Amino acid sequence: MDSEDDMFPVIDAKSLSDDSNGNNIGGCGDDTDNYDTDDNSASCDQQPYKVLNEDDIRQRQDDDIVSISLVLSVTRTASSILLRHYNWSVSAVHEAWFADEDGVREAV
């Protein structure tokens, strides 16, 4: 990857619901909606996702690093390494760590 733009592609709402020909491929009006059929309050105007900017992502990463660091009593650097190893899943880090701390230390 040559730039940060390659790592974080720009995705707009239209590209999420239309194919290259402009046909609706997922979203309002088709049978593939991810809404619970019993919940009639969901509408086409509601978005089931939130687009994060770079600052939001960095803040969430920092929050996760601090959380792991405090819970496991490890350095921020060790927390970062653990989170990267477990694809930034705090719960996966906790599960693995508390199941086999020595094994996690060896693996990471």
PDB file of C-alpha atoms in Angstrom:
ATOM      1  CA  MET A   1       0.000   0.000   0.000  1.00  0.00           C
ATOM      2  CA  ASP A   2       1.401   3.285  -1.044  1.00  0.00           C
ATOM      3  CA  SER A   3      -0.586   5.656   1.135  1.00  0.00           C
ATOM      4  CA  GLU A   4      -2.996   5.870   4.040  1.00  0.00           C
ATOM      5  CA  ASP A   5      -5.784   6.313   1.481  1.00  0.00           C
ATOM      6  CA  ASP A   6      -5.153   2.738   0.362  1.00  0.00           C
ATOM      7  CA  MET A   7      -5.544   1.536   3.959  1.00  0.00           C
ATOM      8  CA  PHE A   8      -8.728   3.502   4.613  1.00  0.00           C
ATOM      9  CA  PRO A   9     -10.789   3.616   1.413  1.00  0.00           C
ATOM     10  CA  VAL A  10     -13.558   6.173   1.215  1.00  0.00           C
ATOM     11  CA  ILE A  11     -16.964   4.526   1.314  1.00  0.00           C
ATOM     12  CA  ASP A  12     -20.124   6.495   0.874  1.00  0.00           C
ATOM     13  CA  ALA A  13     -23.682   5.348   1.559  1.00  0.00           C
ATOM     14  CA  LYS A  14     -24.487   5.025  -2.157  1.00  0.00           C
ATOM     15  CA  SER A  15     -21.576   2.655  -2.753  1.00  0.00           C
ATOM     16  CA  LEU A  16     -22.831   0.433   0.050  1.00  0.00           C
ATOM     17  CA  SER A  17     -26.236  -0.064  -1.516  1.00  0.00           C
ATOM     18  CA  ASP A  18     -25.699   0.232  -5.301  1.00  0.00           C
ATOM     19  CA  ASP A  19     -23.619  -1.811  -7.718  1.00  0.00           C
ATOM     20  CA  SER A  20     -21.594  -0.259 -10.535  1.00  0.00           C
ATOM     21  CA  ASN A  21     -24.752  -0.003 -12.677  1.00  0.00           C
ATOM     22  CA  GLY A  22     -26.697   1.861 -10.011  1.00  0.00           C
ATOM     23  CA  ASN A  23     -28.843  -1.159  -9.108  1.00  0.00           C
ATOM     24  CA  ASN A  24     -29.886  -1.535  -5.487  1.00  0.00           C
ATOM     25  CA  ILE A  25     -28.027  -4.549  -4.097  1.00  0.00           C
ATOM     26  CA  GLY A  26     -28.711  -4.265  -0.397  1.00  0.00           C
ATOM     27  CA  GLY A  27     -30.771  -1.897   1.613  1.00  0.00           C
ATOM     28  CA  CYS A  28     -34.316  -0.618   1.489  1.00  0.00           C
ATOM     29  CA  GLY A  29     -36.719  -2.289  -0.852  1.00  0.00           C
ATOM     30  CA  ASP A  30     -35.174  -5.738  -1.171  1.00  0.00           C
ATOM     31  CA  ASP A  31     -35.424  -8.968   0.817  1.00  0.00           C
ATOM     32  CA  THR A  32     -31.867  -8.815   2.179  1.00  0.00           C
ATOM     33  CA  ASP A  33     -32.455  -6.113   4.802  1.00  0.00           C
ATOM     34  CA  ASN A  34     -30.754  -6.893   8.095  1.00  0.00           C
ATOM     35  CA  TYR A  35     -33.664  -5.548  10.101  1.00  0.00           C
ATOM     36  CA  ASP A  36     -35.635  -7.745  12.459  1.00  0.00           C
ATOM     37  CA  THR A  37     -38.945  -8.441  10.722  1.00  0.00           C
ATOM     38  CA  ASP A  38     -40.859  -8.131  14.007  1.00  0.00           C
ATOM     39  CA  ASP A  39     -39.580  -4.583  14.517  1.00  0.00           C
ATOM     40  CA  ASN A  40     -41.613  -2.290  12.293  1.00  0.00           C
ATOM     41  CA  SER A  41     -39.856   0.801  13.651  1.00  0.00           C
ATOM     42  CA  ALA A  42     -36.843   0.313  11.323  1.00  0.00           C
ATOM     43  CA  SER A  43     -37.173   2.353   8.164  1.00  0.00           C
ATOM     44  CA  CYS A  44     -35.163   3.073   5.058  1.00  0.00           C
ATOM     45  CA  ASP A  45     -34.048   6.366   6.582  1.00  0.00           C
ATOM     46  CA  GLN A  46     -32.264   4.654   9.469  1.00  0.00           C
ATOM     47  CA  GLN A  47     -28.691   3.549   8.874  1.00  0.00           C
ATOM     48  CA  PRO A  48     -27.480   0.360  10.606  1.00  0.00           C
ATOM     49  CA  TYR A  49     -23.930   1.673  10.719  1.00  0.00           C
ATOM     50  CA  LYS A  50     -21.908   4.700  11.662  1.00  0.00           C
ATOM     51  CA  VAL A  51     -19.108   6.065   9.524  1.00  0.00           C
ATOM     52  CA  LEU A  52     -16.074   6.885  11.664  1.00  0.00           C
ATOM     53  CA  ASN A  53     -13.450   9.424  10.774  1.00  0.00           C
ATOM     54  CA  GLU A  54      -9.766   8.834  11.438  1.00  0.00           C
ATOM     55  CA  ASP A  55      -9.832  10.655  14.789  1.00  0.00           C
ATOM     56  CA  ASP A  56     -12.762   8.533  15.987  1.00  0.00           C
ATOM     57  CA  ILE A  57     -10.913   5.341  15.051  1.00  0.00           C
ATOM     58  CA  ARG A  58      -7.742   6.451  16.800  1.00  0.00           C
ATOM     59  CA  GLN A  59      -9.731   7.372  19.924  1.00  0.00           C
ATOM     60  CA  ARG A  60     -11.423   3.965  19.997  1.00  0.00           C
ATOM     61  CA  GLN A  61      -8.075   2.247  19.541  1.00  0.00           C
ATOM     62  CA  ASP A  62      -6.567   4.296  22.358  1.00  0.00           C
ATOM     63  CA  ASP A  63      -9.532   3.486  24.625  1.00  0.00           C
ATOM     64  CA  ASP A  64      -9.059  -0.238  23.917  1.00  0.00           C
ATOM     65  CA  ILE A  65      -5.308  -0.004  24.584  1.00  0.00           C
ATOM     66  CA  VAL A  66      -5.908   1.693  27.931  1.00  0.00           C
ATOM     67  CA  SER A  67      -8.610  -0.833  28.854  1.00  0.00           C
ATOM     68  CA  ILE A  68      -6.393  -3.849  28.123  1.00  0.00           C
ATOM     69  CA  SER A  69      -3.461  -2.220  29.879  1.00  0.00           C
ATOM     70  CA  LEU A  70      -5.462  -1.619  33.057  1.00  0.00           C
ATOM     71  CA  VAL A  71      -7.270  -4.972  33.172  1.00  0.00           C
ATOM     72  CA  LEU A  72      -4.227  -7.125  32.387  1.00  0.00           C
ATOM     73  CA  SER A  73      -1.677  -4.912  34.173  1.00  0.00           C
ATOM     74  CA  VAL A  74       0.568  -4.701  31.130  1.00  0.00           C
ATOM     75  CA  THR A  75       2.197  -1.768  29.372  1.00  0.00           C
ATOM     76  CA  ARG A  76       0.456   0.213  26.661  1.00  0.00           C
ATOM     77  CA  THR A  77       2.949  -1.243  24.178  1.00  0.00           C
ATOM     78  CA  ALA A  78       2.074  -4.791  25.238  1.00  0.00           C
ATOM     79  CA  SER A  79      -1.627  -3.894  25.015  1.00  0.00           C
ATOM     80  CA  SER A  80      -1.153  -2.640  21.452  1.00  0.00           C
ATOM     81  CA  ILE A  81       0.640  -5.818  20.459  1.00  0.00           C
ATOM     82  CA  LEU A  82      -2.049  -8.008  22.007  1.00  0.00           C
ATOM     83  CA  LEU A  83      -4.833  -6.089  20.305  1.00  0.00           C
ATOM     84  CA  ARG A  84      -3.135  -6.247  16.917  1.00  0.00           C
ATOM     85  CA  HIS A  85      -2.584  -9.985  17.357  1.00  0.00           C
ATOM     86  CA  TYR A  86      -6.270 -10.501  18.155  1.00  0.00           C
ATOM     87  CA  ASN A  87      -7.544  -8.146  15.428  1.00  0.00           C
ATOM     88  CA  TRP A  88      -8.482  -5.384  17.875  1.00  0.00           C
ATOM     89  CA  SER A  89     -11.006  -7.600  19.667  1.00  0.00           C
ATOM     90  CA  VAL A  90     -10.888  -6.724  23.358  1.00  0.00           C
ATOM     91  CA  SER A  91     -13.040  -9.729  24.234  1.00  0.00           C
ATOM     92  CA  ALA A  92     -10.748 -12.096  22.301  1.00  0.00           C
ATOM     93  CA  VAL A  93      -7.730 -10.740  24.194  1.00  0.00           C
ATOM     94  CA  HIS A  94      -9.525 -11.225  27.526  1.00  0.00           C
ATOM     95  CA  GLU A  95     -10.666 -14.752  26.660  1.00  0.00           C
ATOM     96  CA  ALA A  96      -7.259 -15.883  25.483  1.00  0.00           C
ATOM     97  CA  TRP A  97      -5.371 -14.171  28.309  1.00  0.00           C
ATOM     98  CA  PHE A  98      -7.514 -15.562  31.117  1.00  0.00           C
ATOM     99  CA  ALA A  99      -7.606 -19.036  29.558  1.00  0.00           C
ATOM    100  CA  ASP A 100      -3.819 -19.329  29.129  1.00  0.00           C
ATOM    101  CA  GLU A 101      -1.732 -16.263  29.958  1.00  0.00           C
ATOM    102  CA  ASP A 102       1.600 -18.041  29.419  1.00  0.00           C
ATOM    103  CA  GLY A 103       0.442 -19.423  26.070  1.00  0.00           C
ATOM    104  CA  VAL A 104      -0.644 -15.977  24.929  1.00  0.00           C
ATOM    105  CA  ARG A 105       2.675 -14.470  25.992  1.00  0.00           C
ATOM    106  CA  GLU A 106       4.533 -17.133  23.975  1.00  0.00           C
ATOM    107  CA  ALA A 107       2.299 -16.792  20.931  1.00  0.00           C
ATOM    108  CA  VAL A 108       2.446 -13.023  20.831  1.00  0.00           C
TER     109      VAL A 108
END
